[in-house]
Tab-separated table of N, CA and C in Angstrom:
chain	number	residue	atom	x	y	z
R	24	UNK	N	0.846	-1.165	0.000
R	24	UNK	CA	0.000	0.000	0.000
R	24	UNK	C	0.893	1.230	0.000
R	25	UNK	N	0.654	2.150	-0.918
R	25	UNK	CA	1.212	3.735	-0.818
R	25	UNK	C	0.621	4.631	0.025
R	26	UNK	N	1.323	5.463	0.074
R	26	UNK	CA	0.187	6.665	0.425
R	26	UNK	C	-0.654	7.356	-0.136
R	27	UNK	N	-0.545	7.157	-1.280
R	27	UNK	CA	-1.633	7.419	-2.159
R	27	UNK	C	-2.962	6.564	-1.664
R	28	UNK	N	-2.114	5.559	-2.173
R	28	UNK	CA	-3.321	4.015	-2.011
R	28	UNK	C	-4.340	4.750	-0.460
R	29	UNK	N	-3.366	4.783	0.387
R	29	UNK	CA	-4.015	4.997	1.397
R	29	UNK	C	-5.277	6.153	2.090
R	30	UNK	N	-4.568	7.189	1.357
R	30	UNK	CA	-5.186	8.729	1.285
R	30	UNK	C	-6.377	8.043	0.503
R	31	UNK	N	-6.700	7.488	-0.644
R	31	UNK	CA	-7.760	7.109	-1.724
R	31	UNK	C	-8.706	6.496	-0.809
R	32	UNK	N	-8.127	5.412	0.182
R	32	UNK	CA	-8.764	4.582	0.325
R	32	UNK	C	-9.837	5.630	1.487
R	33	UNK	N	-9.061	6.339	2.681
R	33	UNK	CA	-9.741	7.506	3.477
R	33	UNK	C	-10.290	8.501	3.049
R	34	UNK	N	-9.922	8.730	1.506
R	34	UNK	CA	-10.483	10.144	1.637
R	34	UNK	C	-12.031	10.274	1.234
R	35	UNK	N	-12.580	9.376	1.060
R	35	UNK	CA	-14.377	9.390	1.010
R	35	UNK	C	-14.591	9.520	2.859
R	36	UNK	N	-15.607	10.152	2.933
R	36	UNK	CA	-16.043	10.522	4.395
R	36	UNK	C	-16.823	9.179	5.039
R	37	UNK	N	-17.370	8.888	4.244
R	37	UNK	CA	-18.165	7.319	4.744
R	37	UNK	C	-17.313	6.726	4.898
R	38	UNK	N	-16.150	6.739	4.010
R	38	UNK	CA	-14.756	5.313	4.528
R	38	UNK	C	-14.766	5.527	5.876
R	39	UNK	N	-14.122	6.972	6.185
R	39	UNK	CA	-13.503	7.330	7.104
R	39	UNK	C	-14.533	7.037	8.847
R	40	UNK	N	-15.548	7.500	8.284
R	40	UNK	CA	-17.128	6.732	9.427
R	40	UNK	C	-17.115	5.600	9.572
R	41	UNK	N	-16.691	4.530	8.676
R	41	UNK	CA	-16.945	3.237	9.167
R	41	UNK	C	-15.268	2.330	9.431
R	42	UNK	N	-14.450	3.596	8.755
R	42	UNK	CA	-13.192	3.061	10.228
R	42	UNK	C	-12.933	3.461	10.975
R	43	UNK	N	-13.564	4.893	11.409
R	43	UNK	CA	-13.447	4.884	12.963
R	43	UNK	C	-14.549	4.082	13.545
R	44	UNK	N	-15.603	4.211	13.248
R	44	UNK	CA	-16.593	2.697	13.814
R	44	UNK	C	-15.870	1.605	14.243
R	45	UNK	N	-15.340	1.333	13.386
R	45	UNK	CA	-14.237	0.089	13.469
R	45	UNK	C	-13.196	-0.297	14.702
R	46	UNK	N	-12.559	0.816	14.491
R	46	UNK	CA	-11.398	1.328	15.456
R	46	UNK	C	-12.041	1.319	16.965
R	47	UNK	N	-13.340	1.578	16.956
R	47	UNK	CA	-14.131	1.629	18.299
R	47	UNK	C	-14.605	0.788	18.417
R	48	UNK	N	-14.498	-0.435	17.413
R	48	UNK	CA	-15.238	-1.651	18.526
R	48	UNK	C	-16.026	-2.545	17.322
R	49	UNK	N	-16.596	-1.551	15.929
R	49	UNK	CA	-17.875	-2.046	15.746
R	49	UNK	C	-17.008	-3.369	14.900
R	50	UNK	N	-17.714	-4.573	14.895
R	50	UNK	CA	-16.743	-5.390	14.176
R	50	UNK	C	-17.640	-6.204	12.684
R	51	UNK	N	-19.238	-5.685	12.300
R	51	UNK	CA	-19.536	-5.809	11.274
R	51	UNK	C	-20.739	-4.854	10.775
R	52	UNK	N	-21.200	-4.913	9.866
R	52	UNK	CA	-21.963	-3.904	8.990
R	52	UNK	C	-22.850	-3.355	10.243
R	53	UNK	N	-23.693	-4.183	10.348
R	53	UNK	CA	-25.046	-4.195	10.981
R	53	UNK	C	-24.483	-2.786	12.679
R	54	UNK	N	-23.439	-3.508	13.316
R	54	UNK	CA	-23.118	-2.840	14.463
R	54	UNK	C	-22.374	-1.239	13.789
R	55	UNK	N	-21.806	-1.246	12.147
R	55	UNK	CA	-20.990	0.075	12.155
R	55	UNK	C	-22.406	1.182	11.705
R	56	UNK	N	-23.762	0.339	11.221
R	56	UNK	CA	-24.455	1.062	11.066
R	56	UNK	C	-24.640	1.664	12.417
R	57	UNK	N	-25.186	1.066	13.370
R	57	UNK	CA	-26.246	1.647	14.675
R	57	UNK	C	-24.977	2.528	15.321
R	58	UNK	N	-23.739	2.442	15.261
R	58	UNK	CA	-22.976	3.842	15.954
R	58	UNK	C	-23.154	4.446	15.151
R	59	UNK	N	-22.648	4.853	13.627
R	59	UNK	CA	-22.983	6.048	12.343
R	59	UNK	C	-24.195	6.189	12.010
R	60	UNK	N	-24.942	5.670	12.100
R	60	UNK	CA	-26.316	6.587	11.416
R	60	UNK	C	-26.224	6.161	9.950
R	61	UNK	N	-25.466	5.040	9.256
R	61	UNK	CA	-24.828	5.573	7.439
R	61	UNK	C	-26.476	4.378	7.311
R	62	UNK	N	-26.701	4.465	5.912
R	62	UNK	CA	-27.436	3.251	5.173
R	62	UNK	C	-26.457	2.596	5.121
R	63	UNK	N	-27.317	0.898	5.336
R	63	UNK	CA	-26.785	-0.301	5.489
R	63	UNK	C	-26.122	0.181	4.007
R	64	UNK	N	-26.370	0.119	3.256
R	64	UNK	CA	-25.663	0.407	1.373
R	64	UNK	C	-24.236	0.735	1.691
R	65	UNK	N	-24.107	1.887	2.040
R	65	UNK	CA	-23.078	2.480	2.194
R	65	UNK	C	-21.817	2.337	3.294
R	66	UNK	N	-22.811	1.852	4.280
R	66	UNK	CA	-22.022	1.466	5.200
R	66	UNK	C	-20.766	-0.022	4.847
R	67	UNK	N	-21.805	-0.919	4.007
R	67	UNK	CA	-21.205	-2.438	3.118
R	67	UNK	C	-20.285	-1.746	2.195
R	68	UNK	N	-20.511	-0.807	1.375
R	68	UNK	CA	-19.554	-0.402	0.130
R	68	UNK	C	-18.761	-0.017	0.585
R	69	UNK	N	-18.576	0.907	1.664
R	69	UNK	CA	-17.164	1.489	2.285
R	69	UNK	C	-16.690	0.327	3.215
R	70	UNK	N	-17.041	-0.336	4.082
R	70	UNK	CA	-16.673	-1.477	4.459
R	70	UNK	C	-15.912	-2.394	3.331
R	71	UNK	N	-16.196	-2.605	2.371
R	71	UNK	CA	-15.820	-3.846	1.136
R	71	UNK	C	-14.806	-2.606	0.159
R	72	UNK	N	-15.024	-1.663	0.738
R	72	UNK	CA	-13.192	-0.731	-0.241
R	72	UNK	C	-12.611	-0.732	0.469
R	73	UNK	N	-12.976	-0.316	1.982
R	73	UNK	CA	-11.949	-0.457	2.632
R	73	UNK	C	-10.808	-1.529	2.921
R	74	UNK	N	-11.508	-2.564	2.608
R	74	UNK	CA	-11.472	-4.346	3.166
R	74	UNK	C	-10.341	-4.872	1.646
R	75	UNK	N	-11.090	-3.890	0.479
R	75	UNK	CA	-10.526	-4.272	-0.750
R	75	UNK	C	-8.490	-3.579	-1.014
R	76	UNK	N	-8.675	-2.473	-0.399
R	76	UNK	CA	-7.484	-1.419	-0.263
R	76	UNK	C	-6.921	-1.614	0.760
R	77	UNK	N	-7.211	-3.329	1.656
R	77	UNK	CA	-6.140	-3.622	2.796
R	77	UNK	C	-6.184	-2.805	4.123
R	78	UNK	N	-6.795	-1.374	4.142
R	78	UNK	CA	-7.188	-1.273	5.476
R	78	UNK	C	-7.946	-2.029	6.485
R	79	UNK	N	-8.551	-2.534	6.214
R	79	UNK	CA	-9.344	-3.622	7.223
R	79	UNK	C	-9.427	-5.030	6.461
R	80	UNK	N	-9.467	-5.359	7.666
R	80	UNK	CA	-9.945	-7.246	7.100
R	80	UNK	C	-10.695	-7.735	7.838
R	81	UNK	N	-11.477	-9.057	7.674
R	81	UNK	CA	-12.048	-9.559	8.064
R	81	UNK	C	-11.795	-11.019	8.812
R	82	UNK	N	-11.524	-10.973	10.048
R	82	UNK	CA	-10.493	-11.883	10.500
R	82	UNK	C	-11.621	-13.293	11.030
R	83	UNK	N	-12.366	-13.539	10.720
R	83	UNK	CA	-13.661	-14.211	10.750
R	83	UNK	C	-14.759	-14.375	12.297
R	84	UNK	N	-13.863	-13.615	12.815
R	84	UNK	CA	-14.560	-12.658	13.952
R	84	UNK	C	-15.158	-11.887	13.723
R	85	UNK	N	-15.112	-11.333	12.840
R	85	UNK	CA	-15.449	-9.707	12.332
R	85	UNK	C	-14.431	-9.044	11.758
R	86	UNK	N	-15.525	-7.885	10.914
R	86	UNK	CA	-14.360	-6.702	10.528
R	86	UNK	C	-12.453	-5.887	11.822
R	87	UNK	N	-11.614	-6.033	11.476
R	87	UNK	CA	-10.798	-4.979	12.144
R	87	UNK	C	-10.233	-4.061	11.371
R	88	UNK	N	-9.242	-3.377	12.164
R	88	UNK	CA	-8.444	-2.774	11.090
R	88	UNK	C	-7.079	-3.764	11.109
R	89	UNK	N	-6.190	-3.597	9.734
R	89	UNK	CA	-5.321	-4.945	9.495
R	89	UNK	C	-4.264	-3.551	9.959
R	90	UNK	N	-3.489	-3.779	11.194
R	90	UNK	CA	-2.639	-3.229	11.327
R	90	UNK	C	-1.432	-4.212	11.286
R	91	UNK	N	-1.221	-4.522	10.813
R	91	UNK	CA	-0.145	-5.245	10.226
R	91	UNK	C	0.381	-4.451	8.671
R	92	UNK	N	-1.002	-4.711	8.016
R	92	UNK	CA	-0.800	-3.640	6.772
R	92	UNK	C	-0.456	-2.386	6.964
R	93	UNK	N	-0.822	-1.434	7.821
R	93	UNK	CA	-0.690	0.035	8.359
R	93	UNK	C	0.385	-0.301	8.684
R	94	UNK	N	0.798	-0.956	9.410
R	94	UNK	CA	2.623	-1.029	9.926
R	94	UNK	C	3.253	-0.826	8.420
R	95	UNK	N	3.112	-1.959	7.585
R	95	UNK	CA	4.079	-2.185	6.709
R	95	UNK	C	4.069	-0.646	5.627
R	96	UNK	N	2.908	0.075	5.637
R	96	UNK	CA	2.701	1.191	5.248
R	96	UNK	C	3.286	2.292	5.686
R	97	UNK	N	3.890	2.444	7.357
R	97	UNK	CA	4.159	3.185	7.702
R	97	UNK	C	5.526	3.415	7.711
R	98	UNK	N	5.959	1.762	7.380
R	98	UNK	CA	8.131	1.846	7.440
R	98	UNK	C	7.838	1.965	5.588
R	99	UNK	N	7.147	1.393	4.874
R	99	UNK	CA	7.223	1.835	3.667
R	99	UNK	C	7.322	3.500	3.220
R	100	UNK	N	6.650	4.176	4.321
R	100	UNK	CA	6.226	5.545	3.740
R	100	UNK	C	7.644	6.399	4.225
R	101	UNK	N	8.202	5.841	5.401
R	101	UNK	CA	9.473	6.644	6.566
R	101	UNK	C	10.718	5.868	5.493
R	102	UNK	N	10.877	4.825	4.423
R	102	UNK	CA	11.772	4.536	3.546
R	102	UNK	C	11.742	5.313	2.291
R	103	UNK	N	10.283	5.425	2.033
R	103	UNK	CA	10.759	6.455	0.767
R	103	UNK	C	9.673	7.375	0.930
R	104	UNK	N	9.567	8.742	1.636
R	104	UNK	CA	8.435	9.365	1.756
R	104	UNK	C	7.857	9.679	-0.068
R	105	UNK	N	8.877	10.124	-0.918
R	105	UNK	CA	8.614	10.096	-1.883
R	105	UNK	C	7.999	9.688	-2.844
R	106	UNK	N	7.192	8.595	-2.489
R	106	UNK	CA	6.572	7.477	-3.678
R	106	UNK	C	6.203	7.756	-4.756
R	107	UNK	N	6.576	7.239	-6.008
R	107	UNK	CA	5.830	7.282	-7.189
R	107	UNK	C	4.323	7.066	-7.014
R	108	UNK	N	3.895	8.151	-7.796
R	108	UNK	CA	2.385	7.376	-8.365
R	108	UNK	C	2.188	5.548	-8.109
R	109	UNK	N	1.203	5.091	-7.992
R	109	UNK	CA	0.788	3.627	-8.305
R	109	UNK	C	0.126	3.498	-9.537
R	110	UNK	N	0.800	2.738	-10.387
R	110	UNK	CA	0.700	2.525	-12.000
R	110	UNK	C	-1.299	1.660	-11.660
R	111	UNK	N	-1.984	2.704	-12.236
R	111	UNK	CA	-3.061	1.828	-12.449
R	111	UNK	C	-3.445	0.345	-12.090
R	112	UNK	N	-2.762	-0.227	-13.343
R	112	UNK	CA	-3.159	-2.118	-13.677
R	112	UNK	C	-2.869	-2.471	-12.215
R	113	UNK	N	-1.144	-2.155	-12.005
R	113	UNK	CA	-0.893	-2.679	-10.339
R	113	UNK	C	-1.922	-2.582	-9.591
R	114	UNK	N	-2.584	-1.407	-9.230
R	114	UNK	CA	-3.354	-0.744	-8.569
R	114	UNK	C	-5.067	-1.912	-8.568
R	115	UNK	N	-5.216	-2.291	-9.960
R	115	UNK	CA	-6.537	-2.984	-10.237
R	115	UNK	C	-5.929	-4.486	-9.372
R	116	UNK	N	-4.516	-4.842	-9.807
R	116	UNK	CA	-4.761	-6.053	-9.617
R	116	UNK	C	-4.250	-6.380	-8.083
R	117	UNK	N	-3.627	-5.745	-7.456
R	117	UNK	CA	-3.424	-5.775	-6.434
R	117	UNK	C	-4.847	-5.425	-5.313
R	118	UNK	N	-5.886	-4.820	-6.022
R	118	UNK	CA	-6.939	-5.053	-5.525
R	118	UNK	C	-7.766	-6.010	-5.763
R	119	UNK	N	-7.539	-6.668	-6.575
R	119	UNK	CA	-8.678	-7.826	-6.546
R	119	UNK	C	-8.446	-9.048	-6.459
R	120	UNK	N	-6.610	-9.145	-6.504
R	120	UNK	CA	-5.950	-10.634	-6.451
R	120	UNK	C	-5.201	-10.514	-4.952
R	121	UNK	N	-5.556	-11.539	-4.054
R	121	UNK	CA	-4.911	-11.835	-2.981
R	121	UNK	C	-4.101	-13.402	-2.942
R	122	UNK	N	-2.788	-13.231	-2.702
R	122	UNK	CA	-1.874	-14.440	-2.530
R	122	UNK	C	-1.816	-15.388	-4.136
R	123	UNK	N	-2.400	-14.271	-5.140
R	123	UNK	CA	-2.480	-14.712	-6.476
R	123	UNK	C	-4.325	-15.702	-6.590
R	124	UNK	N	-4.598	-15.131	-6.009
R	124	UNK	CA	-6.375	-15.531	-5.917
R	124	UNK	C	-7.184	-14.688	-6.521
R	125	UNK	N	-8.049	-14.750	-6.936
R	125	UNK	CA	-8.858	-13.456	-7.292
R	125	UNK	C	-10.276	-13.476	-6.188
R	126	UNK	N	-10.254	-12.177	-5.514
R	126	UNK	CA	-11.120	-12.390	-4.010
R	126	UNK	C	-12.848	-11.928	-4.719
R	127	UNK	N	-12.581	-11.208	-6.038
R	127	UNK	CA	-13.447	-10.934	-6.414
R	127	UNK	C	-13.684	-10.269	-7.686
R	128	UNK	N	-15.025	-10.453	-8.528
R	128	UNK	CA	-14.446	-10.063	-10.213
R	128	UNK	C	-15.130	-8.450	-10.144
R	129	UNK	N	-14.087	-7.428	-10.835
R	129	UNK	CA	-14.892	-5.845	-10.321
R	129	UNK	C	-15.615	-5.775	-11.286
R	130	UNK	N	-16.605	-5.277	-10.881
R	130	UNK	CA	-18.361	-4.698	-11.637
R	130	UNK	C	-17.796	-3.621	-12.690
R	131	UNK	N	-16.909	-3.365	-13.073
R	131	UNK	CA	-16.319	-1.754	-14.229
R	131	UNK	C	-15.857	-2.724	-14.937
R	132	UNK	N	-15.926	-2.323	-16.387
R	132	UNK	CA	-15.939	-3.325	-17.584
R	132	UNK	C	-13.969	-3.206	-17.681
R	133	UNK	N	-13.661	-1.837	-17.538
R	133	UNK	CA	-12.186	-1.469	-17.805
R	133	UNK	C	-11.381	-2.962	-16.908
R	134	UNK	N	-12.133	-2.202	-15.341
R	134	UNK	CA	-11.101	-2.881	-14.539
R	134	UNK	C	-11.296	-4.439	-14.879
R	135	UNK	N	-12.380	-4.950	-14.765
R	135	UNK	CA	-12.529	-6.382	-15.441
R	135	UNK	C	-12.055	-6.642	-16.462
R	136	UNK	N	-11.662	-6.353	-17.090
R	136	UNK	CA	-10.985	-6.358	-18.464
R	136	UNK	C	-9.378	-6.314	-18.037
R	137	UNK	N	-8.451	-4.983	-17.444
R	137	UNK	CA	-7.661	-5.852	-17.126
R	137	UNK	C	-7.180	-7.011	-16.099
R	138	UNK	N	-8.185	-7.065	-15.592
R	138	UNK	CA	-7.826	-8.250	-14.420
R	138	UNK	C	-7.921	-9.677	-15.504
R	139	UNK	N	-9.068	-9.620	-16.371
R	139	UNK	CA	-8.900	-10.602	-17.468
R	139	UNK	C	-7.704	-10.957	-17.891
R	140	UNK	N	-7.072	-10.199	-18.698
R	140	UNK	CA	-6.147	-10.046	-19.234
R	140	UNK	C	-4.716	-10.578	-18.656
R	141	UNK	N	-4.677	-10.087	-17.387
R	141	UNK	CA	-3.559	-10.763	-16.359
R	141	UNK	C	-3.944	-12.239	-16.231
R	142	UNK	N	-5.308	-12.514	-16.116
R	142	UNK	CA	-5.113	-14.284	-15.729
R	142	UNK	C	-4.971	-14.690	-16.910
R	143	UNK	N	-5.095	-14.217	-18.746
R	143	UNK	CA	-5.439	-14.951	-19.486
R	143	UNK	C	-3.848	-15.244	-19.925
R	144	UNK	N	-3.099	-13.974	-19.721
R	144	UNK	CA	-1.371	-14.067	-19.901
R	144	UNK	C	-0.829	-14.811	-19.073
R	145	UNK	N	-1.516	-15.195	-17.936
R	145	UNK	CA	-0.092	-16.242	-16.628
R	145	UNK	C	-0.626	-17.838	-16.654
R	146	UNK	N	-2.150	-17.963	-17.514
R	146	UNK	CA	-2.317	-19.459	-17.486
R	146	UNK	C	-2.613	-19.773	-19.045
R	147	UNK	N	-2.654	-19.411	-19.674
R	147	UNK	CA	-2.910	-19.940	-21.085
R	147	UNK	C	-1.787	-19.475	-22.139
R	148	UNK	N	-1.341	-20.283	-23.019
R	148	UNK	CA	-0.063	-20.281	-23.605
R	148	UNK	C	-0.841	-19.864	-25.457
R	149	UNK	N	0.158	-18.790	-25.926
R	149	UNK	CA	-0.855	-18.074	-27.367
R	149	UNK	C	-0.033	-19.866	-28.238
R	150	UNK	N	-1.653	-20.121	-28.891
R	150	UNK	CA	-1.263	-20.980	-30.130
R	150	UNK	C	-1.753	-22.617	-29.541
R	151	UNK	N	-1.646	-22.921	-28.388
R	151	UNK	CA	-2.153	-23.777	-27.795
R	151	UNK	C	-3.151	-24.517	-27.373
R	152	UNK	N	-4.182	-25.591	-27.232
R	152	UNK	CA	-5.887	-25.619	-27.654
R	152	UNK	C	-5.568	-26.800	-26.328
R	153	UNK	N	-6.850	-25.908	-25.517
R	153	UNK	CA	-7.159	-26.763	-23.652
R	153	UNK	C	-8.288	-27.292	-24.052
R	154	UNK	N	-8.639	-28.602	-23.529
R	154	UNK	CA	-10.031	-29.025	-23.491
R	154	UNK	C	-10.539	-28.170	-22.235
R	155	UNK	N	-11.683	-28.546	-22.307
R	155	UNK	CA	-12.619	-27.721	-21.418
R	155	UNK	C	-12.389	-28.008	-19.923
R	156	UNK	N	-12.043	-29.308	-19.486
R	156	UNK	CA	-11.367	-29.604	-18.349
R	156	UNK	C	-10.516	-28.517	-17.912
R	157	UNK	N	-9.218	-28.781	-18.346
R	157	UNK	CA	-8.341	-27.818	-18.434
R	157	UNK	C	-8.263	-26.544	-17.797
R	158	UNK	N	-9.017	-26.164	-19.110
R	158	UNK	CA	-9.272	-24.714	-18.440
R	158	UNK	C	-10.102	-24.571	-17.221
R	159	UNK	N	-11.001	-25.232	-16.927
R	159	UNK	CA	-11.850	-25.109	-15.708
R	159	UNK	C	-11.204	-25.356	-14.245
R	160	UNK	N	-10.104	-26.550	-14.543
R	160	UNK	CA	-9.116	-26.613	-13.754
R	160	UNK	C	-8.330	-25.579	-13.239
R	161	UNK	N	-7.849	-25.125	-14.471
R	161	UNK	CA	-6.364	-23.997	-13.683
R	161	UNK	C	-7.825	-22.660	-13.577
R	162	UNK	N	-8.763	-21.960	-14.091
R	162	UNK	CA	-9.539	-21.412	-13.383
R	162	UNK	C	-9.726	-21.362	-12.018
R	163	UNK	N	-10.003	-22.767	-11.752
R	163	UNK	CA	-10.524	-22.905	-10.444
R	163	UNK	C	-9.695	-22.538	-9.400
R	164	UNK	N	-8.246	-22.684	-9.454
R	164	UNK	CA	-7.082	-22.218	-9.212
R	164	UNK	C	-7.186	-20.716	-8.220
R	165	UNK	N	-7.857	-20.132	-9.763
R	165	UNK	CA	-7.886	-18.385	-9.681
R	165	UNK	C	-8.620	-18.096	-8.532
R	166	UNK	N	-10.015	-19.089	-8.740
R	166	UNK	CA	-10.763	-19.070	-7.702
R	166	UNK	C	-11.312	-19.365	-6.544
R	167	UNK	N	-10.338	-19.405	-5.884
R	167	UNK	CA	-10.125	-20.593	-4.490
R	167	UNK	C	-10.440	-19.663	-3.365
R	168	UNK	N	-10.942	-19.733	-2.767
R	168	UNK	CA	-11.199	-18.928	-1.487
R	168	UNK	C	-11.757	-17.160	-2.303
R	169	UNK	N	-12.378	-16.951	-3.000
R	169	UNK	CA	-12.619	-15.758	-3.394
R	169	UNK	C	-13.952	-15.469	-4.001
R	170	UNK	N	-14.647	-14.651	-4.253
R	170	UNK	CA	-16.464	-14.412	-4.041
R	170	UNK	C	-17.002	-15.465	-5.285
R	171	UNK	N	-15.658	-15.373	-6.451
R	171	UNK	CA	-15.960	-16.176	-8.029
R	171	UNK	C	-15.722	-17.007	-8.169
R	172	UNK	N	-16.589	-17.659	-9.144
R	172	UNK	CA	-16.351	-18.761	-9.551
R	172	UNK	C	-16.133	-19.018	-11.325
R	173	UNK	N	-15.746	-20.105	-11.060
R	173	UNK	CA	-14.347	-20.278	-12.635
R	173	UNK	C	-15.341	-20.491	-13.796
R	174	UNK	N	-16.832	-20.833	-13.659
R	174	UNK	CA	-17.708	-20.439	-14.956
R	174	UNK	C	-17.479	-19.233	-15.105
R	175	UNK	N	-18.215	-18.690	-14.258
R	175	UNK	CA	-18.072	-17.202	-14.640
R	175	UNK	C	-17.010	-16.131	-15.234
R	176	UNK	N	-15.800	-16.575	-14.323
R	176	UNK	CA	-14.499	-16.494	-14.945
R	176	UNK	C	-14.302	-16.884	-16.502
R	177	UNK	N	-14.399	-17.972	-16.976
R	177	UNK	CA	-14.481	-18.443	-17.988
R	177	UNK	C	-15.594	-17.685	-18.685
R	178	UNK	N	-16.542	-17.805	-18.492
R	178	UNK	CA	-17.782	-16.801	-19.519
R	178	UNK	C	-17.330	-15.600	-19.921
R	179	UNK	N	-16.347	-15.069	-19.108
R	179	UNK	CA	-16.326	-13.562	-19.104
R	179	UNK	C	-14.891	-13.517	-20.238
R	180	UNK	N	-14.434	-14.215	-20.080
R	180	UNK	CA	-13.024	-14.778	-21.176
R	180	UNK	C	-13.408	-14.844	-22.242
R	181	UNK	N	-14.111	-15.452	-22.188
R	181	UNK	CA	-14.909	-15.987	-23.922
R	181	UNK	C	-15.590	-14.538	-24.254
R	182	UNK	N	-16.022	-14.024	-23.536
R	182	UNK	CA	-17.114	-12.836	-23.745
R	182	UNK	C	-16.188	-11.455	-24.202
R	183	UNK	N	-15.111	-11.867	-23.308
R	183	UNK	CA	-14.255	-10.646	-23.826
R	183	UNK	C	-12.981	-11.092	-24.903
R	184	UNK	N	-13.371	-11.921	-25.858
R	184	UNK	CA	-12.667	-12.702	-26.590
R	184	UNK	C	-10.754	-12.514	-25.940
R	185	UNK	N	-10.862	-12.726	-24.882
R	185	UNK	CA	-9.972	-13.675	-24.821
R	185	UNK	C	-9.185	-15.190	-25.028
R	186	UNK	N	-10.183	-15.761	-24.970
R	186	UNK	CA	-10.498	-17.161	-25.162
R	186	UNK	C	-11.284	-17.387	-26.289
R	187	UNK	N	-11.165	-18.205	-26.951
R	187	UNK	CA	-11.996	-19.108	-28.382
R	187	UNK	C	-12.530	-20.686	-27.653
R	188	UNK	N	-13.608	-20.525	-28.044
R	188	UNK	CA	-14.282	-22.060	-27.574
R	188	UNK	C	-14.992	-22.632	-29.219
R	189	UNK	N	-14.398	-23.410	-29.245
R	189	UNK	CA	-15.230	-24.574	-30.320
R	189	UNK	C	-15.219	-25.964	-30.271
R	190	UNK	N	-16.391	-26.850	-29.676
R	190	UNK	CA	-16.535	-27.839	-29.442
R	190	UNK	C	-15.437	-28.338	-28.538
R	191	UNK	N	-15.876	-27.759	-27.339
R	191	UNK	CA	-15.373	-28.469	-25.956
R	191	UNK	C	-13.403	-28.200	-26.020
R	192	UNK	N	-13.416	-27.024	-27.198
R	192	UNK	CA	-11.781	-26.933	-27.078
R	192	UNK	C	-11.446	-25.565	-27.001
R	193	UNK	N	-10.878	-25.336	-26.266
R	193	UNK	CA	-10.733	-23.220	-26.116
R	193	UNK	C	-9.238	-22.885	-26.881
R	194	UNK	N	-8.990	-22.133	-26.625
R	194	UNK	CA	-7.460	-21.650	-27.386
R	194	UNK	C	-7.329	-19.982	-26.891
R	195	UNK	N	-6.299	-19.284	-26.681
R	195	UNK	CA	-6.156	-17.906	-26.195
R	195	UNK	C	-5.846	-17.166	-27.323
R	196	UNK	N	-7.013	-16.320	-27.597
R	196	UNK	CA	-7.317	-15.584	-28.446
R	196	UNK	C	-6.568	-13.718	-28.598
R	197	UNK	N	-6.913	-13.607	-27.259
R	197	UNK	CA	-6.311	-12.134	-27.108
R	197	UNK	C	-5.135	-11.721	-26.971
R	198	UNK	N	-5.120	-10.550	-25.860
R	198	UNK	CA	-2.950	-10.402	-26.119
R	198	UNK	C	-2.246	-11.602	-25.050
C-alpha cells in the first residue's frame, strides 16, 4: 500500500465513518451502522473498499483494522516518503488478487478487463488448444477462497474474446 493508495482509500467521508466505527469496537456492517447513522448500502460499500485497499480485514470474527498492513505502510512511507504514483493495472490487480487468488471479479468493464487479461497471460499459452477440463481446472485455481467462480471467470473470457471455444476446445485468443 502507498500513500496514495491509502489517502484514496480515506479520503471518502463514509470510509472514514466506518473506520473509525471500526477502530471503536464495531466489528460488522449491521453494528458500524447503529454507531454512524450511514445506510446499510453504504455502510457495506465502504466497508468492502476499505477491506478491498487492505485497510481492514475480516479476520472471521469480524471486521478490524489490518494493522499489520498500516505497519508495513508506515516503514514503507518513513523509507521512501517520496513514492511514485501507483501505475493503475498494479493498482486494479493488487486489488482484486490476494496471494495470487482473485477475491473478487470488479463490476467496471475497464477494470474487469484488465484483471482478465492478467489471468489470461499467466495461465494460457498463445497458439495452444485446452479441453474444457483444463481450463476449468487452472480457473478454479484463480478461484479458491474468493467471491468467483471459474464459470463465470471463464464466460467472461470468452465474452471478452480472450479465449476461443469450439466444441469443448478453447485456445487464447487475445494479447
Amino acid at each position: 500500500m502507498t500513500a496514495q493508495a491509502l489517502a484514496g482509500a480515506l479520503a471518502d467521508e463514509r470510509r472514514r465513518t466506518v473506520f473509525a466505527a471500526i477502530v471503536l469496537g464495531a466489528r460488522d456492517v449491521p453494528a458500524v451502522v447503529a454507531r454512524t447513522g450511514l445506510p446499510a448500502r453504504d455502510a457495506t460499500v465502504a466497508a468492502r473498499r476499505l477491506t478491498d485497499a487492505g485497510v481492514l480485514t475480516d479476520d472471521g470474527d469480524g471486521l478490524r483494522v489490518d494493522a499489520g498492513r498500516l505497519r508495513e505502510f508506515a516503514r514503507a512511507g518513513a523509507a521512501s516518503p517520496a513514492a511514485p504514483a501507483a501505475n493503475p493495472r498494479e493498482t486494479i490487480l493488487r486489488t482484486f488478487l490476494r496471494d495470487g487468488a482473485l477475491t473478487r471479479l470488479p463490476a467496471q468493464r475497464g477494470r474487469r478487463r484488465v484483471l482478465l487479461e492478467h489471468i489470461t497471460e499467466r495461465t494460457f499459452e498463445p497458439g495452444r488448444r485446452y479441453p474444457e477440463r483444463e481450463v476449468d481446472d487452472a480457473l478454479r485455481r484463480w478461484c479458491e477462497g474468493g467471491d468467483a467462480d471459474h464459470v463465470t471467470l471463464r464466460r467472461y473470457l470468452i465474452d471478452d474474446m480472450l479465449l476461443t471455444r469450439e466444441q469443448g476446445v478453447y485456445w487464447r485468443t487475445g494479447p
